[in-house]
Coordinates of C-alpha atoms in Angstrom, one line a residue:
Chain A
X1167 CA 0.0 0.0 0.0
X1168 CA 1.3 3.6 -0.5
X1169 CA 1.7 5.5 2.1
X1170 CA 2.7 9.7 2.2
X1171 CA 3.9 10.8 5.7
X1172 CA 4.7 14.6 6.8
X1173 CA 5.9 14.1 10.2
X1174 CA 5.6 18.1 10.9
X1175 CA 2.0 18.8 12.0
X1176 CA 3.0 22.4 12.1
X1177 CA 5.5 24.9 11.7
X1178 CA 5.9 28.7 12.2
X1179 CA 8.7 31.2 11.4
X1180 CA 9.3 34.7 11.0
X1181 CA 9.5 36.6 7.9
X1182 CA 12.6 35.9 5.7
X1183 CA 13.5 32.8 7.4
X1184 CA 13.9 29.7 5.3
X1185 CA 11.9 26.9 5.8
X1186 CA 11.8 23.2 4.6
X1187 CA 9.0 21.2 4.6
X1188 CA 9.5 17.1 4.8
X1189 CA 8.1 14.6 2.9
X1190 CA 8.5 10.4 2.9
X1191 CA 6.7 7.8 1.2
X1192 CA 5.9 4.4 0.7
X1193 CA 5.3 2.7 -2.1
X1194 CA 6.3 -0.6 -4.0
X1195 CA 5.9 0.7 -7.6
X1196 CA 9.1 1.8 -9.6
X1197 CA 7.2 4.4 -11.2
X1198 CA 5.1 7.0 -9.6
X1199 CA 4.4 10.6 -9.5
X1200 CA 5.1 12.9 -6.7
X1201 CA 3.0 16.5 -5.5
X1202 CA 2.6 19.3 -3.8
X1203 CA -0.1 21.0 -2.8
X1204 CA -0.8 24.3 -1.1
X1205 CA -4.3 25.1 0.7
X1206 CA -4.5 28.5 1.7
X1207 CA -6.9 29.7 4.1
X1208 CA -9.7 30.0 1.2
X1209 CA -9.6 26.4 0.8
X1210 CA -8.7 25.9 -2.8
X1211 CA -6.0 23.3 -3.4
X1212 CA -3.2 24.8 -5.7
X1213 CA -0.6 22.5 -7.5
X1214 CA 2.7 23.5 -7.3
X1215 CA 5.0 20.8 -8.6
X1216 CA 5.0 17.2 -9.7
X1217 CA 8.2 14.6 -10.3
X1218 CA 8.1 11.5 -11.5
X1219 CA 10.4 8.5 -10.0
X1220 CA 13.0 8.8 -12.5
X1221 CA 13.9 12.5 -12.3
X1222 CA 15.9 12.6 -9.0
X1223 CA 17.0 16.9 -10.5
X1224 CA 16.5 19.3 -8.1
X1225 CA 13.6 21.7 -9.0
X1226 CA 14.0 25.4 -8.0
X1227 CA 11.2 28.1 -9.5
X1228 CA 11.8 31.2 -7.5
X1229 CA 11.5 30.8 -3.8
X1230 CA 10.3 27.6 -4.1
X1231 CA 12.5 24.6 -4.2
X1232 CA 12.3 21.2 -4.1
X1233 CA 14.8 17.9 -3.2
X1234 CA 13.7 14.4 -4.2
X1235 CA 16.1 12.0 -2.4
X1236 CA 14.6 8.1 -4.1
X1237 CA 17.2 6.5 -1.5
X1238 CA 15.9 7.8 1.4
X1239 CA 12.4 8.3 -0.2
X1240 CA 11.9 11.4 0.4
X1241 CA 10.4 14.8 -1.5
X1242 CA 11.0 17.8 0.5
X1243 CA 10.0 21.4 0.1
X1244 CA 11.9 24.1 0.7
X1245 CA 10.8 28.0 0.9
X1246 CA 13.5 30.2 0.8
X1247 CA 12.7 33.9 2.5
X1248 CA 9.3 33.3 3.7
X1249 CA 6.5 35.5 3.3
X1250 CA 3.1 35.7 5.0
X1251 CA 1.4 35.0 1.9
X1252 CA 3.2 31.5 2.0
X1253 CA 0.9 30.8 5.6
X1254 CA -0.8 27.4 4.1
X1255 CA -1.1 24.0 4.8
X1256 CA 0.3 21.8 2.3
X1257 CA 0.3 18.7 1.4
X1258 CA 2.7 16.1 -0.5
X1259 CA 1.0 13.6 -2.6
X1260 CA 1.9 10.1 -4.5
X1261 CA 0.1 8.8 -7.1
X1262 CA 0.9 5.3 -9.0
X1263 CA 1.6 3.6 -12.1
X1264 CA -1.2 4.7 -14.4
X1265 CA -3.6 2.2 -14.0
X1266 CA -6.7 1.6 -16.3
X1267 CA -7.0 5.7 -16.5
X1268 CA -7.0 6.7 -12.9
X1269 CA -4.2 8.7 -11.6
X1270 CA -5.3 8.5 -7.5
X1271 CA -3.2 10.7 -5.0
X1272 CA -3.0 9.3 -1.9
X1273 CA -1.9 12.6 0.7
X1274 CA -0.3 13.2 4.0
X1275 CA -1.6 14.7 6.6
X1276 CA -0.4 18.0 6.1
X1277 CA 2.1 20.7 7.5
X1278 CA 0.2 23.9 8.4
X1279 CA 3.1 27.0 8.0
X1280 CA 2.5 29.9 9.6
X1281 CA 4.4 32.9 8.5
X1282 CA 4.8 35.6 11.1
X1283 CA 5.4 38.8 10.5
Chain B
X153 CA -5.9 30.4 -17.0
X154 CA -8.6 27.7 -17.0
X155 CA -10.0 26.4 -13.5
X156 CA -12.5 23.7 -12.6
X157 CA -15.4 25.8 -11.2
X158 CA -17.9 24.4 -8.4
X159 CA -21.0 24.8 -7.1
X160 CA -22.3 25.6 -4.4
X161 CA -19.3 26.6 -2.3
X162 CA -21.7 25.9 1.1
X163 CA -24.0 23.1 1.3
X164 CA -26.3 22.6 4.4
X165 CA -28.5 19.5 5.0
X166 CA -30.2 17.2 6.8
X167 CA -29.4 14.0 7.5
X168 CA -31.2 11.7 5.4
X169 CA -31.3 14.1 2.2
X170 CA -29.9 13.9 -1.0
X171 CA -27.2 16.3 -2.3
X172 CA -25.6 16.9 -5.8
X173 CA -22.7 18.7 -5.9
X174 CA -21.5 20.1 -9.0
X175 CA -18.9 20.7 -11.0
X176 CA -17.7 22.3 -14.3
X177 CA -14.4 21.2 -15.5
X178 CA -11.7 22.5 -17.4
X179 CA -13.5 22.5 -21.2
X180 CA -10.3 20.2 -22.7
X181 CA -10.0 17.9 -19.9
X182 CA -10.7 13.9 -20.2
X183 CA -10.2 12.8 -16.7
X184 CA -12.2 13.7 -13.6
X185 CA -12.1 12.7 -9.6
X186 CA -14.4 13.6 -6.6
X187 CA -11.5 14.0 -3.8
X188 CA -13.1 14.7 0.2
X189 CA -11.3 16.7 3.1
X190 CA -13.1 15.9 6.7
X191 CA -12.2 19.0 8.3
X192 CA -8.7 19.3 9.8
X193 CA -7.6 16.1 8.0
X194 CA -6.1 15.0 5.1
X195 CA -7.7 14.7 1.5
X196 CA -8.9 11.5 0.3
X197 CA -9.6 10.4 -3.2
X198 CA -13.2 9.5 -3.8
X199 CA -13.6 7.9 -7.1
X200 CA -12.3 8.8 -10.9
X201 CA -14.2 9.2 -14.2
X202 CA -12.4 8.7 -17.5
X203 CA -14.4 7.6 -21.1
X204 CA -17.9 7.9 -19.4
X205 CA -17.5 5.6 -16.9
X206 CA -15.9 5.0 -13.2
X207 CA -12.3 4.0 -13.7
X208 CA -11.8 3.3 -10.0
X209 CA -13.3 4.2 -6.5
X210 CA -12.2 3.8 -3.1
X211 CA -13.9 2.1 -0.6
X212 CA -15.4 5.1 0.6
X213 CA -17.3 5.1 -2.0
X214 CA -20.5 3.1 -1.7
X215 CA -23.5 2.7 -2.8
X216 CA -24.8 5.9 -1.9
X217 CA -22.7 7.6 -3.8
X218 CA -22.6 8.3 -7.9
X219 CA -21.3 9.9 -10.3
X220 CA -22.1 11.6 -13.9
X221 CA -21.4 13.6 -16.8
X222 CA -25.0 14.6 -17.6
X223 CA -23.8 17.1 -20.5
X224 CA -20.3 17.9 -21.9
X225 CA -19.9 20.3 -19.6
X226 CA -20.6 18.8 -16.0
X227 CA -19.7 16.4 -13.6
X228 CA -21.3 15.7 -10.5
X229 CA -21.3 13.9 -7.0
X230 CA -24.6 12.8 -5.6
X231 CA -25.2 11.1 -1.9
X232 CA -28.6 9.9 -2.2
X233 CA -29.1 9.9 1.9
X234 CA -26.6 11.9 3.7
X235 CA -24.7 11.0 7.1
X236 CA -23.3 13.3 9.5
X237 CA -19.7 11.9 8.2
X238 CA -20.8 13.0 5.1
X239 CA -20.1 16.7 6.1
X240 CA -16.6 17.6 4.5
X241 CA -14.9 19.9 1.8
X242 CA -15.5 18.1 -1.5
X243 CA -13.0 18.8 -4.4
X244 CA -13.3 18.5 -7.7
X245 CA -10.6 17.8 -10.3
X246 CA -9.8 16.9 -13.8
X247 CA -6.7 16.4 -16.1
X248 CA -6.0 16.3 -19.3
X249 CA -3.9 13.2 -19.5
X250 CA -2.6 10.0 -18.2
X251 CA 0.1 11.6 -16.5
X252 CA -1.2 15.1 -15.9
X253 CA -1.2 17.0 -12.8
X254 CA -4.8 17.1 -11.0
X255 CA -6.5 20.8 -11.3
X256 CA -9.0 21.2 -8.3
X257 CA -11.7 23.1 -7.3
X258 CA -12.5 25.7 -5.1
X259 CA -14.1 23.2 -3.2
X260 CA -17.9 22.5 -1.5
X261 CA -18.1 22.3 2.1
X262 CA -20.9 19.7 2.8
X263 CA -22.4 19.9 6.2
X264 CA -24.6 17.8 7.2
X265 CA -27.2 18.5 10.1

């Protein structure tokens, strides 16, 4: 079964402080897709990256960066100089081989980031 | 930019009643999901919709739950006799691929009285 844990339940910061967001999965397939999500307050769920097993690269797009480690199975998230707008809770998310047209994410829990001013 | 649109944003019933929640997504997509959020927990996939038909469903799921695609345009969720563990956000997404990332909804809290 997968399985998509993020151990932090919550985190807050100040302004400007860098923050990293961790990520570890389960799964037994050898190829899968991995997510984040933000929620802000309003509720929406807003994609900001997917990787697929076999791109271990480093993804940076501004502020936002992201580390996928397959030997420790992790997909961590890092914010460089936080702002308030960042506040959200988001998720990681793994989805499996396609299988007979369905692409199901299975989620963590959640971090909840709180940005103080 | 294109966003999967749904409706209403705040459902209240009673237990026992049927709802429908809607959704309208994006015009090119070919893939669509019903996702829930219980409130203050994570979000779970509900069922996917690909060629017309249910491509898979989790086993939250059941029988008092379906799905269609009435129109082209479309796609909705329908509890035919509510719970009180019904009540949660319910997101709606669609693709436009295999391998495409999901685009959700706004969302429709459900709460059930």
């Amino acid at each position: 079964a997968q399985k998509v844990t993020q151990a932090q339940t919550e985190i807050s910061v100040v302004e400007k402080e860098d923050v990293t967001l961790d990520c570890v999965y389960e799964t037994r397939d050898t190829t899968y897709y991995l997510f984040w999500y933000k929620q802000p307050p309003s509720g929406e769920l807003v994609f900001l990256i997917r990787r697929n097993s076999f791109d271990e690269q480093n993804e940076i797009s501004g502020r936002y960066s992201w580390n996928f480690q397959k030997s420790t199975s992790s997909f961590n998230f890092t914010i460089t100089a936080s702002q308030v707008v960042d506040s959200a809770v988001y998720f990681c998310a793994l989805s499996e081989a396609w299988i007979q047209g369905a692409q199901k994410l299975v989620f963590g829990q959640g971090t909840r980031l709180t940005i103080n001013p | 930019e294109p966003e999967v649109t749904q409706t209403p944003s705040h459902q209240v019933t009673q237990m026992g009643q049927e709802v429908i929640l809607r959704c309208v997504p994006i015009s090119n997509h070919l893939y669509f999901y019903w996702y829930r959020q219980i409130l203050g927990q994570k979000v779970e996939f509900l069922v996917s919709f690909y060629n017309n038909e249910i491509s898979e469903k989790s086993e939250i799921f059941d029988d008092q739950f379906s799905v269609e695609r009435p129109d082209g345009s479309n796609f909705t969720l329908k509890i035919r006799s509510t719970k009180l563990e019904d009540s949660a956000m319910y997101f709606c997404a669609s693709s436009d691929g295999r391998s495409a990332p999901l685009h959700f909804g706004n969302g429709t809290r459900l709460t059930v009285t």
